[in-house]
PDB file of C-alpha atoms in Angstrom:
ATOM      1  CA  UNK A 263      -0.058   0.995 -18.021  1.00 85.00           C
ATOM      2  CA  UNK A 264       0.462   3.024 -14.725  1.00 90.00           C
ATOM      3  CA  UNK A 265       3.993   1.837 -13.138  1.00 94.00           C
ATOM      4  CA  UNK A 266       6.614   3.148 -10.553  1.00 96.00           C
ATOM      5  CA  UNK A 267      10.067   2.521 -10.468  1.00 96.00           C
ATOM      6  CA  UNK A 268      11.747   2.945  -6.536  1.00 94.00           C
ATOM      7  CA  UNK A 269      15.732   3.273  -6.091  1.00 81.00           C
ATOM      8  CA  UNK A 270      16.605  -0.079  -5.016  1.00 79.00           C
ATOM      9  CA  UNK A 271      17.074  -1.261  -1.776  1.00 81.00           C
ATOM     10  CA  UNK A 272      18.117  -1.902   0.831  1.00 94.00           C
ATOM     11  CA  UNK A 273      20.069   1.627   2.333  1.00 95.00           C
ATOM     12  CA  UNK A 274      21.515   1.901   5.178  1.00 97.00           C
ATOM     13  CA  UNK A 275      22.717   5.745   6.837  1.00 96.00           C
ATOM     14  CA  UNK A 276      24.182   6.583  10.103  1.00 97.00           C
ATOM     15  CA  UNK A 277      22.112   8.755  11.958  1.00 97.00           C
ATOM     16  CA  UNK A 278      21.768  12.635  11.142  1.00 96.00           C
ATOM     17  CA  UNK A 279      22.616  12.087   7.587  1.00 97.00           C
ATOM     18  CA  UNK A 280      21.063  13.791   4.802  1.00 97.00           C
ATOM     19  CA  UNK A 281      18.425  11.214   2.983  1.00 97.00           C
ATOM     20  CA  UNK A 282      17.139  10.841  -1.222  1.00 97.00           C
ATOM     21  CA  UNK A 283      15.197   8.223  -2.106  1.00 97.00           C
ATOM     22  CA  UNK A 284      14.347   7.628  -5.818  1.00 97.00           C
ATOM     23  CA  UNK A 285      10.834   7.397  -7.222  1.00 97.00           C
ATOM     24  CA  UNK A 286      10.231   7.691 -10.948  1.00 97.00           C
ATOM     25  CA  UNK A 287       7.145   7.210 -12.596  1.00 97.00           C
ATOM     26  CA  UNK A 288       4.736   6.057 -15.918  1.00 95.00           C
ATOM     27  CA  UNK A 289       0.993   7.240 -15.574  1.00 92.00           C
ATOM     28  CA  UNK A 290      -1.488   7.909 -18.231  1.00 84.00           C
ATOM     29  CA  UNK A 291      -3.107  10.827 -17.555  1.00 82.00           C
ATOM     30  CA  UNK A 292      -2.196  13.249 -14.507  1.00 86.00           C
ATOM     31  CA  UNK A 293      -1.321  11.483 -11.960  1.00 93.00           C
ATOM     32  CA  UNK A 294      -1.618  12.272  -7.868  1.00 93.00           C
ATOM     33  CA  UNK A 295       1.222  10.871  -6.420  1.00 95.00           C
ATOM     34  CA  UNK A 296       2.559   9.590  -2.764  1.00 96.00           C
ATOM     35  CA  UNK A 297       4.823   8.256  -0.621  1.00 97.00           C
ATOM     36  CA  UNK A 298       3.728   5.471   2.259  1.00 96.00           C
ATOM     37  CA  UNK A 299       5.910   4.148   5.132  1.00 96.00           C
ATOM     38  CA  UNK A 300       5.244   1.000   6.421  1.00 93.00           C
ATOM     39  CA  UNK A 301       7.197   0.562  10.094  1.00 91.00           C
ATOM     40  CA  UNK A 302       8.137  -3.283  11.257  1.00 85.00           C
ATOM     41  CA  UNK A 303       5.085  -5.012  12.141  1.00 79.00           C
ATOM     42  CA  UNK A 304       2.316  -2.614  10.755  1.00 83.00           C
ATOM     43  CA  UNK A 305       0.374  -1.881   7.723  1.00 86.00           C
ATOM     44  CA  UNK A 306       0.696   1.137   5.271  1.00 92.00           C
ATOM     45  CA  UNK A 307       0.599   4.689   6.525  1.00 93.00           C
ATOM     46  CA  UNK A 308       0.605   7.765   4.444  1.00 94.00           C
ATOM     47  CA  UNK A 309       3.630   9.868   4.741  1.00 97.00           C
ATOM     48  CA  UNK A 310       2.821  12.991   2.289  1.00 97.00           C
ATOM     49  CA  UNK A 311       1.489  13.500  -1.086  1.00 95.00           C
ATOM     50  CA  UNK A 312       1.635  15.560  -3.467  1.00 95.00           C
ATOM     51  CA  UNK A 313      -1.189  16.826  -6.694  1.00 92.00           C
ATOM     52  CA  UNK A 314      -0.525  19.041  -9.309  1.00 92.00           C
ATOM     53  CA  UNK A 315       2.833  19.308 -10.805  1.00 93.00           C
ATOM     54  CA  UNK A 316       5.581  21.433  -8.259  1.00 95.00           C
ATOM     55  CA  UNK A 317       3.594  20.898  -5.326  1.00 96.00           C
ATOM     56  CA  UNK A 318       5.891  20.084  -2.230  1.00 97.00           C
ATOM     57  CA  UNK A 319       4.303  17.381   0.510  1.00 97.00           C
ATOM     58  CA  UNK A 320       5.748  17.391   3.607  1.00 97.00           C
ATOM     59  CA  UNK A 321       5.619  15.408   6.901  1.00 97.00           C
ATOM     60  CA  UNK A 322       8.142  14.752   9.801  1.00 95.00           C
ATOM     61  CA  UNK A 323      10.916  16.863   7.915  1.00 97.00           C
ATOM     62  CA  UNK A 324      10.091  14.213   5.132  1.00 98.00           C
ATOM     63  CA  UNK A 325       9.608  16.860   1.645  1.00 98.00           C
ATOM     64  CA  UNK A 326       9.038  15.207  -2.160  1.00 98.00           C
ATOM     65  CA  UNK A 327       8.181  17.389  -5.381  1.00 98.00           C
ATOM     66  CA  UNK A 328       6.168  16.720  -7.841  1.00 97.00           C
ATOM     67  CA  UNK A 329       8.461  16.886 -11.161  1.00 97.00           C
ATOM     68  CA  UNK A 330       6.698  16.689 -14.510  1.00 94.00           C
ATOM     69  CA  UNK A 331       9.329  17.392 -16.261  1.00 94.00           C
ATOM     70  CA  UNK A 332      11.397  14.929 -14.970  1.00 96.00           C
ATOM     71  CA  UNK A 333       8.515  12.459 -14.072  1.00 96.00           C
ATOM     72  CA  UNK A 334      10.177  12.550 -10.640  1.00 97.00           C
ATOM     73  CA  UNK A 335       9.150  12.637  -7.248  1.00 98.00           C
ATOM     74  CA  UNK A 336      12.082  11.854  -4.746  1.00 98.00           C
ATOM     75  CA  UNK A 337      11.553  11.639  -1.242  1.00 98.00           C
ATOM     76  CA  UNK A 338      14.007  13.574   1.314  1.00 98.00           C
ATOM     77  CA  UNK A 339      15.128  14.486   4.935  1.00 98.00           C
ATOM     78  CA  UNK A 340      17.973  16.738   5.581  1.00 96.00           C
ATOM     79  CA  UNK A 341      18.902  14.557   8.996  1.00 96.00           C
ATOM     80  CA  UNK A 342      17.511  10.801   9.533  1.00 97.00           C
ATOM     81  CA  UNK A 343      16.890   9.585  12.648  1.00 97.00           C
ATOM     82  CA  UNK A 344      17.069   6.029  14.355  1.00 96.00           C
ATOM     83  CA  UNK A 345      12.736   5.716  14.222  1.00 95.00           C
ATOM     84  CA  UNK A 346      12.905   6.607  10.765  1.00 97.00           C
ATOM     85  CA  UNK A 347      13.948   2.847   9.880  1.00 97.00           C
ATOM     86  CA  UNK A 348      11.276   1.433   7.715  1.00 96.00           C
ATOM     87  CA  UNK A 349      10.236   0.426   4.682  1.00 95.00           C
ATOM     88  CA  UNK A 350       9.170   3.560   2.449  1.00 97.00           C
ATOM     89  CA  UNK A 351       6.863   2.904  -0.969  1.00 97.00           C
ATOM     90  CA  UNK A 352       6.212   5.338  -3.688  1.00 97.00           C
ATOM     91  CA  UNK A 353       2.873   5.294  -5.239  1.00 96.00           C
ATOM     92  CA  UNK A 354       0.572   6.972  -7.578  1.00 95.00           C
ATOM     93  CA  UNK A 355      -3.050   7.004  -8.596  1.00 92.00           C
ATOM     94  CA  UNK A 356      -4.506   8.535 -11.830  1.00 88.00           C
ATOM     95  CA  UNK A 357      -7.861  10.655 -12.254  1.00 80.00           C
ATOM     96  CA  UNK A 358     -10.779   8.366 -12.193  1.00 77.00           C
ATOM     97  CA  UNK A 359      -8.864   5.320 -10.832  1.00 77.00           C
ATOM     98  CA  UNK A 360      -8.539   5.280  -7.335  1.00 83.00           C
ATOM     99  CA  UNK A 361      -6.068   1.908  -6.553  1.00 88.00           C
ATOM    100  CA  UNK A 362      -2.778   2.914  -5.825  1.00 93.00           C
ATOM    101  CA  UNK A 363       0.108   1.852  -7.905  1.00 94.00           C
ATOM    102  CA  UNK A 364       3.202   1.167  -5.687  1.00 96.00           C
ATOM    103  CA  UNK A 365       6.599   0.620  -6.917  1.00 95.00           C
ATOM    104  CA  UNK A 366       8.645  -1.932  -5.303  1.00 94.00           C
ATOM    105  CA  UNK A 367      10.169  -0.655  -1.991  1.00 95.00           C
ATOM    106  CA  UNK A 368      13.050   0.750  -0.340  1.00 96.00           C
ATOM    107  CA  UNK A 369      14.240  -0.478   3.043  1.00 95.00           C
ATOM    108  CA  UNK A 370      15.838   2.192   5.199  1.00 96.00           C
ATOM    109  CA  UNK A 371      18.261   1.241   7.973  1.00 97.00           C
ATOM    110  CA  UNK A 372      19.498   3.815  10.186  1.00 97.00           C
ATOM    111  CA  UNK A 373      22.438   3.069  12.127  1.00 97.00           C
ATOM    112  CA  UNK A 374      23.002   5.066  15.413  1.00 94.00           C
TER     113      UNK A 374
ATOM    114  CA  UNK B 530      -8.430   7.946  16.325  1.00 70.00           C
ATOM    115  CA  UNK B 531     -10.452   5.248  14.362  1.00 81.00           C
ATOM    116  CA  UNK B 532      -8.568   2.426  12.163  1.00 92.00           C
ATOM    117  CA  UNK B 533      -8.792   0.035   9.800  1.00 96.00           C
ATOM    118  CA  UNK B 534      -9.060  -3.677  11.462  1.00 96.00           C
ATOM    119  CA  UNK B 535      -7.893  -6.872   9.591  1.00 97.00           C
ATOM    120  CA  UNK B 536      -7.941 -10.551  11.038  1.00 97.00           C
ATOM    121  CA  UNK B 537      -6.195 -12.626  11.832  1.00 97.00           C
ATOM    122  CA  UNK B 538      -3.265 -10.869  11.747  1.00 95.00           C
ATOM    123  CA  UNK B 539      -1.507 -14.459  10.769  1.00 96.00           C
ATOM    124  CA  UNK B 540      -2.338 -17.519   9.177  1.00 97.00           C
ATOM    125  CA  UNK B 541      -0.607 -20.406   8.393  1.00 98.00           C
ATOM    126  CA  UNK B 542      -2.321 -23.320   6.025  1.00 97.00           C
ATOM    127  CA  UNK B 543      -1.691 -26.455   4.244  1.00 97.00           C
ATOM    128  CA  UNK B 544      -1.842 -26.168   0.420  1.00 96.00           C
ATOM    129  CA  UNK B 545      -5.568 -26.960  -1.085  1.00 97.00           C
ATOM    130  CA  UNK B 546      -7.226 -25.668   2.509  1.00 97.00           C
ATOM    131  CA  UNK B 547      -9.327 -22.823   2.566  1.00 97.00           C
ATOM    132  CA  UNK B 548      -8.673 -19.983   4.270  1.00 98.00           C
ATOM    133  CA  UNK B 549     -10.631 -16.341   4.723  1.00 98.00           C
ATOM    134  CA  UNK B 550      -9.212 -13.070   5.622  1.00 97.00           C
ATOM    135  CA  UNK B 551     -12.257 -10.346   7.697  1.00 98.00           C
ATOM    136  CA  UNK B 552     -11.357  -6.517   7.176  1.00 98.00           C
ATOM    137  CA  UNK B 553     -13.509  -4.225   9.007  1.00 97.00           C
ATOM    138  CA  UNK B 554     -12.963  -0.069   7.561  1.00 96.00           C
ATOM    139  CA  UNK B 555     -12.814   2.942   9.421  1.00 95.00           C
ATOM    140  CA  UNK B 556     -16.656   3.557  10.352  1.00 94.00           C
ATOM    141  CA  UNK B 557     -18.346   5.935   7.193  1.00 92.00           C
ATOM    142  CA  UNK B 558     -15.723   4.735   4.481  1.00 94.00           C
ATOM    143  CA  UNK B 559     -17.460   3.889   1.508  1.00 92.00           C
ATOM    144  CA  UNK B 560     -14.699   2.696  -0.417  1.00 93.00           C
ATOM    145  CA  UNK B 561     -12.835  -0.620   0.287  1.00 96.00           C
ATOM    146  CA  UNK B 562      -9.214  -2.354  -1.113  1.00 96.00           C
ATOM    147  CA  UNK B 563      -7.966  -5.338  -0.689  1.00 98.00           C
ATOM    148  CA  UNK B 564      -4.373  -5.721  -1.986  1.00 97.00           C
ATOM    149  CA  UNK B 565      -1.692  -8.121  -2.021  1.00 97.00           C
ATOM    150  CA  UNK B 566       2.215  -7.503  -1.198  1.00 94.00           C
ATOM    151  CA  UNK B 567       4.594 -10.439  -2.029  1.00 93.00           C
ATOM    152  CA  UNK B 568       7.665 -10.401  -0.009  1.00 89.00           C
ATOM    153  CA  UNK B 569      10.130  -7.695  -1.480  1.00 85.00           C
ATOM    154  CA  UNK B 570       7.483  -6.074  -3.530  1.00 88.00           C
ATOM    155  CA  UNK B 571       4.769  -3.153  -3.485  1.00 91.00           C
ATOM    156  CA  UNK B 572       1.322  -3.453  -2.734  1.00 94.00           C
ATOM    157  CA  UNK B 573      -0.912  -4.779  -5.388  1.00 95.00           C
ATOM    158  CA  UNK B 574      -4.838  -4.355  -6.213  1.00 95.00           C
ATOM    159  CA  UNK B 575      -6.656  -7.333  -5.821  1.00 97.00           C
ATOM    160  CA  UNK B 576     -10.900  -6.045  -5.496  1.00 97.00           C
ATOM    161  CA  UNK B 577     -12.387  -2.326  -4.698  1.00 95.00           C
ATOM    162  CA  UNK B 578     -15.413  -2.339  -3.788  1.00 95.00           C
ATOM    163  CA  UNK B 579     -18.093   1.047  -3.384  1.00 93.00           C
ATOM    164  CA  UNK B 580     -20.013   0.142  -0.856  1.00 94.00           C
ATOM    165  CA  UNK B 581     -21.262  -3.304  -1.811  1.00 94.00           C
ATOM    166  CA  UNK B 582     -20.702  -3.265  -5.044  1.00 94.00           C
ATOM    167  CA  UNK B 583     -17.410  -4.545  -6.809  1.00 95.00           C
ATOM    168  CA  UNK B 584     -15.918  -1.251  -8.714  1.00 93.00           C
ATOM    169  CA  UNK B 585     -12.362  -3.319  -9.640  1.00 94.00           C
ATOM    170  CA  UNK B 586     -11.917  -7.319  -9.751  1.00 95.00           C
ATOM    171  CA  UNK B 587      -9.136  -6.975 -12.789  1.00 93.00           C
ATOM    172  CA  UNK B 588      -6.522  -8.621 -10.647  1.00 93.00           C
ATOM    173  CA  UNK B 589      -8.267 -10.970  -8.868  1.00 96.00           C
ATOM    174  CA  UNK B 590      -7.716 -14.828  -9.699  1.00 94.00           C
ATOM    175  CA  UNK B 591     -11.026 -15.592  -9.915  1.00 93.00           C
ATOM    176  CA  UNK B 592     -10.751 -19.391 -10.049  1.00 95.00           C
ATOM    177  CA  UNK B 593      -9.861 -19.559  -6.657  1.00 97.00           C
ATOM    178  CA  UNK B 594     -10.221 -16.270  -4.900  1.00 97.00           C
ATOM    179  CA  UNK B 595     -13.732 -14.404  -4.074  1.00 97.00           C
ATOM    180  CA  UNK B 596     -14.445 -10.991  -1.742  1.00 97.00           C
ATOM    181  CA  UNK B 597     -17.771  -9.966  -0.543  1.00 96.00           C
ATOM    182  CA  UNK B 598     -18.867  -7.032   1.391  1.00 96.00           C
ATOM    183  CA  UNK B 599     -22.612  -8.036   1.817  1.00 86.00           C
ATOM    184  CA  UNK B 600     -23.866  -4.791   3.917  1.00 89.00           C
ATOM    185  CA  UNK B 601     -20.941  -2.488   2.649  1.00 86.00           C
ATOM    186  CA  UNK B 602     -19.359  -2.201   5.850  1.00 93.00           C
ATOM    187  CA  UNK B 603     -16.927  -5.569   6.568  1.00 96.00           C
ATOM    188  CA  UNK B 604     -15.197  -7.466   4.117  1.00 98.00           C
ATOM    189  CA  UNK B 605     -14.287 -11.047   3.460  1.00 98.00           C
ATOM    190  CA  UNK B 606     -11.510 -12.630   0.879  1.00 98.00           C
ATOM    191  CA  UNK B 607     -11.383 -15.838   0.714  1.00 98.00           C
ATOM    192  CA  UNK B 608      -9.033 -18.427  -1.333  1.00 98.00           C
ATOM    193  CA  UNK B 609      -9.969 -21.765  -1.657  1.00 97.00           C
ATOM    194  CA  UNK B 610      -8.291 -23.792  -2.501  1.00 97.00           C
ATOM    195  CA  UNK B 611      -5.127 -22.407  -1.898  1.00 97.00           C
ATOM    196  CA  UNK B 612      -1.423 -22.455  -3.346  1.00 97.00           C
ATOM    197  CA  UNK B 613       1.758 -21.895  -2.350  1.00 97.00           C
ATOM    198  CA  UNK B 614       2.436 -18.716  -4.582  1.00 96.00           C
ATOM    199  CA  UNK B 615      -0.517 -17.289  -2.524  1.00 97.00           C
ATOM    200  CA  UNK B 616       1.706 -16.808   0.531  1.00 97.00           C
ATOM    201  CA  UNK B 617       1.731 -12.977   0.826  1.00 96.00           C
ATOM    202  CA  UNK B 618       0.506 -10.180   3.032  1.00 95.00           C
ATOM    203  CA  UNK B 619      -3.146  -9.544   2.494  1.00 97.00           C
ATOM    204  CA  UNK B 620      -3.734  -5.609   3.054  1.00 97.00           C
ATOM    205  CA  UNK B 621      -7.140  -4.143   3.531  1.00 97.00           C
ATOM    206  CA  UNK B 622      -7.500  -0.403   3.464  1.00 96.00           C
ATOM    207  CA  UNK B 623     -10.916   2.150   3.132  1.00 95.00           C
ATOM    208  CA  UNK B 624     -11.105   5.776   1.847  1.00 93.00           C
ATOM    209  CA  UNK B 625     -14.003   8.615   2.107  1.00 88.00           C
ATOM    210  CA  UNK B 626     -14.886   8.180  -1.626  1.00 69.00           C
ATOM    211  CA  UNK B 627     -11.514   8.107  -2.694  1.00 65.00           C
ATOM    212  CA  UNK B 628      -9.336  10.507  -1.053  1.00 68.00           C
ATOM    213  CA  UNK B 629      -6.736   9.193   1.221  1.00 86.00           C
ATOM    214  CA  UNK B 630      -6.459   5.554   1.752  1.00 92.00           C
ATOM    215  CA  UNK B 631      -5.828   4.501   5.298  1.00 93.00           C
ATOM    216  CA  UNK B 632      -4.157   0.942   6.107  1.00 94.00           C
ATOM    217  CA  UNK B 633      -4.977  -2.075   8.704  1.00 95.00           C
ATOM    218  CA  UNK B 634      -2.046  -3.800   9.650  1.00 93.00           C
ATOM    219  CA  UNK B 635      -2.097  -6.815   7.034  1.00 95.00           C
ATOM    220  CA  UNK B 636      -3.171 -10.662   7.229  1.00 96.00           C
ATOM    221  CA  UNK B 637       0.373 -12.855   6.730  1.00 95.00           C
ATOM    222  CA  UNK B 638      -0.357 -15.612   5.011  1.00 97.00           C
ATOM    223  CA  UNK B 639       2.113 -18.591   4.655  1.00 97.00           C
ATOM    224  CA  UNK B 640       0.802 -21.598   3.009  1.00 98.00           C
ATOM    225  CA  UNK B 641       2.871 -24.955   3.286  1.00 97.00           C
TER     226      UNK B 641
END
């Protein structure tokens, strides 16, 4: 089956440092895939996404690239910033199957 | 900007009570999740429903768990009766036939 495996948690930066989380994946099929942030206290939001293998999504000087090769798609930010504590969630969902598959987590603690 | 509305945001029962979650989707969505995220985990699939009908029930305990969306616009999951592995965070979300899933904040559920 479909699965995603996160870096593990939790991390913990001082602010302005340079960011990688870890997301590696299992699909059947081609898969779409995505990264969520969920901020203390509210649900799920979308944070970028990517489609087709060596697309770049981007957001809030987040970037992650879709690797087939590697079945990859790490999240990073070349300087983190004191709001972008959170918890982040990699995800993917195949053609004709619309539920998202989320690996486990990664907490994100940045210290000022 | 329009948004996915869950409630009660938290809910605390006694073991073998019922209990029922409401999720009301961003007005036009056709498509409707409910997932469940244990504590230190990703999101997980319980029911998808298109419009009213159920598209994915795979995941959902059936012997004590049941989601309707009678008009295929609101939502209700219910548990009954209900056990203390069920504490979680209930998640609703709704798409425009499957593209991009947006959130509601969650139901907490603690059962004692």
């Amino acid at each position: 089956g479909d699965s995603v495996t996160q870096m593990e948690g939790p991390v913990t930066l001082s602010e302005e440092a340079f960011l990688t989380i870890n997301c590696t994946y299992t699909a059947t099929g081609y898969p779409s895939l995505f990264w969520y942030v969920q901020y203390p206290g509210e649900g799920l939001q979308l944070l970028l996404k990517a489609t087709k293998a060596d697309d770049k999504g981007s957001n809030k000087g987040f970037e992650a690239t879709y690797r087939k090769e590697t079945t990859s798609f790490h999240l990073e930010k070349g300087s983190v910033q004191v709001s972008d504590s959170a918890v982040y969630f990699c995800a993917l969902t195949t053609f004709g199957n619309e539920k998202l598959t989320f690996g486990t987590g990664t907490r994100l603690t940045i210290i000022p | 900007e329009a948004e996915v509305a869950q409630s009660p945001r938290y809910k605390i029962t006694e073991k073998s009570q019922a209990v029922a979650f409401w999720c009301d989707p961003i007005s036009g969505h056709a498509t409707l999740y409910w997932y469940r995220q244990i504590l230190g985990q990703g999101p997980e699939l319980l029911v998808q429903f298109q419009d009213e009908s159920v598209v994915d029930d795979s995941q959902l305990p059936k012997d004590r768990f049941s989601a309707e969306r009678l008009k295929g616009v609101d939502s209700t999951l219910k548990i009954q009766p209900a056990e203390l592995g069920d504490s979680a965070m209930y998640l609703c979300a709704s798409s425009l036939s499957g593209d991009e899933q947006y959130f509601g904040p969650g139901t907490r559920l603690t059962v004692t």
